[in-house]
């Protein structure tokens, strides 16, 4: 079984690779690619995680699963805080997000942070989509290595 | 509730799956972007190299390995310590050249290829080529110039996956670590 | 064992269907298709009772004179349908369950192939082997 270190290095290298192979003025494309890589990973991983479990009751049941089991497995800890406006917006706060802990705090890192969060946003969105919830996810860093993910459910 | 316990499973196993799936998503993406097996092999090796030159620091710090006296010892450390630590497998070291400057790592269960079925028409793709780069980069940091390549691959229907390492020369000066 | 195995997408179109003999295939398309309504009904009725187990295995969907049709739904709303001959009385619930578990595992591994595009029809060799093994014995 692969070790954490090799996974973290692979993740950083994927970010760096897509950064250097996309044109400087087109970094949105880099973010989009990271997001779509993550989406495909999320689809697969959630299929594996929910293989033995009973069917979900409702959206809240699903969000609790994402914050606890899913987060612990993928990001190595549980979400620190989950809030919802009960109208389809959920805010998940992680005070020590896995892919930000290797970075130091400081302005220059704040600029690159979105790239280190894009794949994770995709993973969460892919997982949710596969268990039946379409969403828009944005991540926001106010102080390293803490991060807030806002998940807006899309009603169909 | 007990229903929660059933999900997700063993964290180490999950991390392994996450690694395998992430790598797979990367290879599939590269194949879409470059549409050429050889070019994908090249990019994977390059990425592996960048990982290798960083991984070696972690390896030396955690493994407590002292300097290898010869290439045979290096082979053993790669298989029994490094592969074991990072991928959870111990490839068999075999097929030594008479001069002792070339050997193979034989893998029966390469974790990178779990779940993978190659699409038709990609016989030149070395799916796990990242590993070549990782080994090359890591060994370069300990002053060894080594050629690494796949000679057999289970994804192409062969019975075993075989990585061939050839010692080229000892590097005298430590190569400065380049950022990217 | 099974005479037909089908995998149905979230949106209710077939991702994979295999019958033990080719000349039966068309007939089973119809059987599988008509089972989807029963599956839908079972899923929707299950949510109402708080004590429900919400199992993935849905049990016997309906029997016909010649066949019994069983269903299973994953958390990702993929449906599996297995058809067995009614005359086969040695098949018990536990055997049917274990067939579904095998099928589910095969589906999960198939989905994890990075070259598979979710939602497209399933052409994986190893998945086919799993299904074929369920039709022999």
XYZ file of C-alpha atoms in Angstrom:
473
model
C 0.000 0.000 0.000
C 1.327 3.350 -0.994
C 2.647 5.665 1.631
C 1.354 9.194 2.410
C 4.629 10.817 1.398
C 4.573 9.441 -2.124
C 0.971 10.494 -2.548
C 1.684 14.031 -1.349
C 4.673 14.269 -3.710
C 2.591 12.988 -6.619
C -0.090 15.558 -5.864
C 2.420 18.440 -5.718
C 4.082 17.274 -8.912
C 0.749 17.081 -10.756
C 0.020 20.655 -9.649
C 3.498 21.809 -10.699
C 3.329 19.925 -14.005
C -0.026 21.389 -15.040
C 1.153 24.805 -13.920
C 4.263 24.726 -16.108
C 2.551 23.164 -19.132
C -0.260 25.730 -19.252
C 0.367 29.196 -20.561
C 0.954 31.877 -17.959
C -2.102 33.918 -18.884
C -4.331 30.868 -18.953
C -4.026 29.514 -15.450
C -7.779 28.963 -15.256
C -7.178 26.048 -17.565
C -4.699 24.585 -15.098
C -7.289 24.864 -12.318
C -9.933 23.288 -14.554
C -7.724 20.336 -15.386
C -6.876 19.713 -11.744
C -10.570 19.929 -10.940
C -11.528 17.419 -13.604
C -8.773 15.000 -12.545
C -10.174 15.229 -9.029
C -13.728 14.716 -10.248
C -12.863 11.378 -11.838
C -10.966 10.271 -8.705
C -13.920 11.257 -6.515
C -16.328 9.225 -8.643
C -14.240 6.086 -8.186
C -13.333 6.503 -4.565
C -16.913 7.071 -3.407
C -18.028 3.965 -5.262
C -15.498 1.984 -3.224
C -16.309 3.659 0.095
C -20.057 3.122 -0.094
C -19.880 -0.465 -1.261
C -20.753 -2.005 2.091
C -22.970 0.690 3.488
C -26.758 1.026 3.576
C -28.388 3.472 1.220
C -28.322 7.136 2.267
C -31.432 8.579 3.832
C -31.235 12.176 2.584
C -28.884 15.035 1.695
C -27.885 15.648 5.302
C -27.000 11.979 5.714
C -24.770 12.319 2.656
C -23.113 15.517 3.904
C -22.372 13.913 7.260
C -20.750 11.016 5.438
C -18.606 13.463 3.427
C -17.520 15.336 6.564
C -16.671 12.255 8.575
C -15.713 9.016 6.825
C -14.926 10.480 3.438
C -12.868 13.372 4.786
C -10.965 11.150 7.227
C -10.085 8.699 4.513
C -9.058 11.201 1.855
C -7.808 14.155 3.881
C -6.707 12.272 7.023
C -8.926 14.054 9.524
C -12.544 14.988 10.040
C -13.998 18.338 9.072
C -13.750 20.730 12.015
C -16.991 22.527 11.407
C -20.053 21.976 9.228
C -22.625 24.696 8.772
C -25.676 24.902 6.552
C -28.271 27.523 5.763
C -30.802 24.707 5.229
C -31.308 25.969 1.701
C -28.715 23.862 -0.011
C -25.544 25.639 1.018
C -23.048 23.808 3.209
C -19.811 25.281 4.532
C -17.132 22.829 5.608
C -14.207 24.141 7.552
C -10.934 22.275 7.912
C -8.469 24.048 10.207
C -5.496 22.050 9.027
C -6.117 21.008 5.460
C -3.935 18.165 4.226
C -2.626 19.824 1.078
C -1.921 23.165 2.720
C 0.077 21.917 5.684
C 3.307 21.598 3.678
C 3.134 25.267 2.738
C 4.232 28.071 4.972
C 1.962 30.975 5.625
C 2.593 34.195 3.779
C 1.177 36.207 0.920
C 3.037 34.455 -1.887
C 1.576 31.133 -0.805
C -1.943 32.516 -0.704
C -1.642 33.094 -4.436
C -0.784 29.498 -5.229
C -3.251 28.013 -2.734
C -6.124 27.724 -5.264
C -4.011 25.302 -7.306
C -3.422 23.130 -4.272
C -7.148 23.030 -3.566
C -8.514 22.517 -7.081
C -8.035 18.774 -7.221
C -9.603 18.349 -3.786
C -12.627 20.409 -4.824
C -12.950 18.081 -7.800
C -12.670 14.982 -5.632
C -15.482 16.193 -3.369
C -17.643 17.276 -6.308
C -17.064 13.954 -8.104
C -17.951 11.974 -4.995
C -21.125 13.977 -4.391
C -22.158 13.779 -8.044
C -21.810 10.030 -8.047
C -24.021 9.649 -4.982
C -26.643 11.840 -6.561
C -25.895 15.441 -5.616
C -24.771 17.942 -8.229
C -22.966 20.876 -6.703
C -20.746 23.881 -7.202
C -17.768 23.961 -4.862
C -15.501 26.847 -4.025
C -12.586 26.846 -1.606
C -11.371 29.811 0.339
C -8.230 30.240 2.412
C -8.147 33.028 4.939
C -5.187 31.867 7.019
C -2.917 28.918 6.270
C -3.423 26.030 6.633
C -7.106 26.522 7.356
C -9.599 26.244 4.543
C -13.328 26.644 3.957
C -15.173 24.722 1.293
C -18.527 26.074 0.244
C -20.753 23.488 -1.342
C -23.819 24.735 -3.120
C -26.237 21.990 -4.061
C -27.775 22.252 -7.506
C -31.396 21.247 -7.563
C -32.476 19.494 -10.700
C -24.063 4.018 14.837
C -22.609 0.815 13.553
C -23.534 1.591 9.967
C -20.856 4.265 9.929
C -18.121 1.805 10.756
C -18.767 -0.196 7.614
C -17.666 2.593 5.307
C -14.289 3.704 4.060
C -12.209 0.968 5.653
C -8.558 0.679 6.541
C -6.851 4.092 6.199
C -3.622 2.704 4.784
C -5.493 0.748 2.165
C -7.536 3.808 1.302
C -4.399 5.891 0.862
C -3.023 3.258 -1.477
C -6.212 3.311 -3.529
C -6.181 7.085 -3.611
C -2.643 7.018 -4.950
C -3.519 4.415 -7.589
C -6.635 6.304 -8.700
C -4.851 9.655 -8.796
C -2.046 8.231 -10.871
C -4.572 6.601 -13.196
C -6.479 9.846 -13.677
C -3.180 11.547 -14.508
C -2.163 8.985 -17.139
C -5.610 9.078 -18.759
C -5.438 12.882 -18.858
C -1.946 12.880 -20.387
C -3.084 10.440 -23.040
C -5.956 12.761 -23.937
C -3.651 15.801 -24.020
C -0.698 14.350 -25.929
C -2.372 11.573 -27.949
C 0.998 9.896 -28.329
C 2.291 6.999 -26.225
C 5.965 7.945 -26.448
C 5.282 11.525 -25.459
C 3.223 10.352 -22.458
C 6.058 8.019 -21.425
C 8.428 10.975 -21.576
C 6.207 13.240 -19.488
C 5.616 10.523 -16.894
C 9.335 9.924 -16.574
C 9.971 13.648 -16.176
C 7.364 13.920 -13.442
C 8.812 10.853 -11.761
C 12.247 12.413 -11.853
C 10.980 15.504 -10.058
C 9.361 13.287 -7.431
C 12.497 11.149 -7.073
C 14.852 14.035 -6.330
C 12.549 15.064 -3.464
C 11.672 11.584 -2.279
C 15.292 10.702 -1.612
C 15.494 13.190 1.261
C 12.529 11.595 2.961
C 13.968 8.181 2.259
C 17.381 8.893 3.740
C 15.825 10.529 6.783
C 13.382 7.723 7.501
C 15.238 4.613 6.464
C 18.529 5.215 8.267
C 20.315 3.616 5.362
C 24.025 4.160 5.179
C 25.948 4.570 1.934
C 25.774 1.473 -0.257
C 29.127 -0.135 -0.947
C 28.201 -1.499 -4.363
C 25.409 -1.775 -6.924
C 24.245 -5.112 -5.479
C 23.635 -3.525 -2.128
C 21.835 -0.639 -3.846
C 19.559 -3.154 -5.573
C 18.652 -4.720 -2.238
C 17.921 -1.390 -0.601
C 15.710 -0.318 -3.508
C 13.683 -3.491 -3.379
C 13.521 -4.347 0.323
C 13.477 -0.876 1.839
C 12.353 1.729 -0.699
C 9.641 -0.193 -2.598
C 8.438 -1.700 0.648
C 8.202 1.700 2.333
C 6.517 3.618 -0.459
C 4.493 1.079 -2.414
C 4.146 -1.778 0.049
C 5.713 -4.345 -2.257
C 9.106 -6.052 -2.412
C 10.120 -6.710 -6.012
C 12.460 -9.627 -6.637
C 15.985 -8.579 -7.609
C 17.126 -10.807 -10.454
C 18.727 -11.252 -13.888
C 22.097 -9.747 -12.981
C 24.427 -9.040 -15.865
C 27.795 -10.854 -15.606
C 29.545 -7.541 -14.950
C 27.182 -6.784 -12.090
C 26.160 -3.431 -13.537
C 22.611 -4.368 -14.565
C 19.691 -6.036 -12.820
C 15.931 -6.394 -12.977
C 13.191 -5.711 -10.450
C 10.406 -8.237 -10.933
C 6.951 -7.227 -9.721
C 3.922 -9.457 -9.533
C 1.546 -6.934 -8.055
C 2.474 -3.441 -9.100
C -0.019 -1.278 -7.163
C -0.055 1.363 -9.918
C -1.877 -0.997 -12.262
C -4.626 -2.209 -9.921
C -7.958 -1.865 -11.798
C -6.227 -0.768 -15.034
C -7.150 -2.201 -18.432
C -5.256 -0.512 -21.256
C -7.423 0.655 -24.133
C -6.652 -0.940 -27.510
C -3.927 0.576 -29.633
C -1.595 1.722 -26.874
C 1.101 -0.917 -27.047
C 3.857 1.648 -26.733
C 2.505 3.182 -23.566
C 4.560 2.355 -20.485
C 1.756 3.003 -18.059
C 3.947 2.945 -14.931
C 6.794 4.960 -16.461
C 6.683 7.357 -13.513
C 8.615 4.712 -11.556
C 11.557 4.918 -13.984
C 11.834 8.624 -13.376
C 11.497 8.281 -9.605
C 14.353 5.764 -9.464
C 16.509 7.782 -11.830
C 15.970 11.023 -9.922
C 16.479 9.492 -6.496
C 19.665 7.634 -7.500
C 21.074 10.727 -9.136
C 20.854 12.485 -5.782
C 23.133 9.837 -4.319
C 25.626 10.272 -7.167
C 24.541 7.383 -9.351
C 23.741 7.810 -13.010
C 21.404 4.936 -13.837
C 19.289 4.023 -16.850
C 15.846 2.688 -15.897
C 13.273 1.180 -18.239
C 10.382 -1.256 -18.434
C 11.102 -4.452 -20.349
C 7.951 -6.413 -19.423
C 4.518 -5.226 -18.343
C 1.547 -7.223 -17.065
C -0.756 -4.626 -18.606
C 0.412 -5.866 -21.994
C -0.395 -9.457 -21.152
C 3.031 -10.485 -19.892
C 3.261 -12.671 -16.796
C 5.319 -10.250 -14.792
C 6.296 -6.604 -14.714
C 10.043 -6.125 -15.124
C 12.015 -2.950 -14.539
C 15.609 -2.987 -15.791
C 18.259 -0.816 -14.091
C 21.657 -0.219 -15.658
C 24.480 1.511 -13.834
C 26.148 4.061 -16.135
C 28.557 6.029 -14.004
C 29.255 7.552 -10.656
C 28.572 11.274 -10.557
C 31.387 13.159 -8.914
C 29.798 16.405 -7.930
C 26.479 16.559 -6.182
C 23.952 17.877 -8.685
C 22.126 20.905 -7.327
C 18.444 20.234 -6.803
C 16.471 22.260 -9.304
C 13.069 23.575 -8.377
C 10.893 22.259 -11.220
C -26.902 -20.252 -12.157
C -27.859 -16.858 -13.583
C -29.394 -16.840 -17.058
C -29.162 -13.072 -17.431
C -27.155 -10.337 -15.727
C -27.698 -6.625 -16.343
C -26.166 -3.382 -15.126
C -28.375 -0.319 -15.457
C -27.152 3.287 -15.289
C -28.490 5.922 -12.886
C -30.594 7.277 -15.742
C -32.066 3.818 -16.397
C -30.342 2.898 -19.646
C -28.420 -0.392 -19.849
C -24.638 -0.252 -19.328
C -24.207 -3.972 -19.695
C -26.472 -6.903 -20.411
C -25.513 -10.508 -20.902
C -27.731 -13.535 -21.422
C -26.533 -17.109 -21.107
C -27.648 -17.841 -24.651
C -27.751 -15.354 -27.497
C -31.246 -16.266 -28.702
C -32.668 -15.352 -25.297
C -31.152 -11.905 -25.284
C -34.066 -9.954 -26.718
C -36.515 -11.560 -24.331
C -34.338 -10.631 -21.360
C -34.030 -7.035 -22.505
C -37.751 -6.865 -22.008
C -37.617 -8.663 -18.642
C -34.908 -6.332 -17.362
C -36.690 -3.285 -18.663
C -39.918 -4.138 -16.902
C -38.061 -4.787 -13.649
C -36.913 -1.165 -13.457
C -40.312 0.101 -12.340
C -40.357 -2.441 -9.534
C -36.875 -1.350 -8.461
C -37.936 2.301 -8.461
C -40.951 1.455 -6.350
C -38.889 -0.535 -3.855
C -36.354 2.276 -3.476
C -38.991 4.922 -2.930
C -41.084 2.952 -0.471
C -38.040 2.048 1.633
C -37.263 5.612 2.681
C -40.538 6.150 4.500
C -40.002 3.920 7.478
C -37.266 5.114 9.855
C -36.505 1.571 10.944
C -35.830 0.365 7.445
C -32.430 -1.140 6.899
C -32.076 0.510 3.458
C -30.206 -2.507 2.231
C -28.593 -2.459 -1.198
C -30.065 -5.878 -1.932
C -33.687 -5.464 -2.959
C -34.628 -9.146 -3.064
C -37.032 -10.805 -5.449
C -38.533 -8.211 -7.775
C -41.075 -10.487 -9.398
C -41.451 -14.074 -10.477
C -42.723 -15.168 -13.869
C -43.658 -18.687 -14.782
C -40.162 -19.503 -15.989
C -37.916 -16.996 -14.245
C -37.217 -15.194 -11.023
C -35.897 -11.638 -11.248
C -33.768 -10.192 -8.435
C -32.580 -6.622 -7.929
C -29.852 -4.627 -6.183
C -29.070 -0.912 -6.109
C -25.793 0.770 -5.166
C -25.441 4.045 -3.297
C -24.611 5.584 -6.640
C -27.983 4.458 -8.058
C -26.539 1.834 -10.361
C -28.959 -1.070 -10.580
C -28.044 -4.698 -10.972
C -30.568 -7.266 -12.179
C -30.036 -11.013 -12.054
C -32.469 -13.452 -13.701
C -32.508 -17.123 -12.701
C -34.682 -20.005 -13.827
C -37.642 -20.732 -11.569
C -36.949 -24.429 -11.944
C -33.598 -23.957 -10.205
C -34.699 -24.611 -6.632
C -31.204 -25.016 -5.205
C -30.573 -21.281 -5.377
C -31.270 -19.707 -2.039
C -31.310 -16.103 -0.912
C -27.725 -16.319 0.371
C -26.468 -17.492 -3.014
C -28.265 -14.680 -4.798
C -26.823 -12.165 -2.331
C -23.321 -13.452 -2.849
C -23.754 -13.207 -6.622
C -24.753 -9.565 -6.247
C -21.799 -8.877 -3.972
C -19.461 -10.336 -6.561
C -21.115 -8.321 -9.290
C -20.884 -5.136 -7.222
C -17.182 -5.690 -6.496
C -16.593 -6.317 -10.198
C -18.440 -3.126 -11.087
C -16.467 -1.050 -8.547
C -13.128 -2.317 -9.864
C -14.267 -1.732 -13.431
C -15.239 1.875 -12.618
C -11.792 2.428 -11.082
C -10.117 1.710 -14.415
C -8.925 5.221 -15.335
C -9.641 4.624 -19.025
C -13.295 3.831 -18.430
C -15.581 6.808 -18.889
C -18.420 6.633 -16.346
C -21.790 6.276 -18.034
C -20.471 4.516 -21.107
C -21.321 0.896 -21.799
C -19.096 -1.605 -20.057
C -16.581 -3.451 -22.222
C -14.090 -4.573 -19.563
C -12.712 -8.076 -20.017
C -12.352 -8.810 -16.322
C -15.902 -7.632 -15.625
C -17.181 -9.926 -18.369
C -15.270 -12.813 -16.822
C -16.939 -12.144 -13.473
C -20.354 -12.221 -15.121
C -19.621 -15.339 -17.140
C -18.445 -17.132 -14.000
C -21.872 -16.425 -12.513
C -23.612 -18.072 -15.434
C -21.629 -21.282 -15.306
C -21.502 -23.974 -12.592
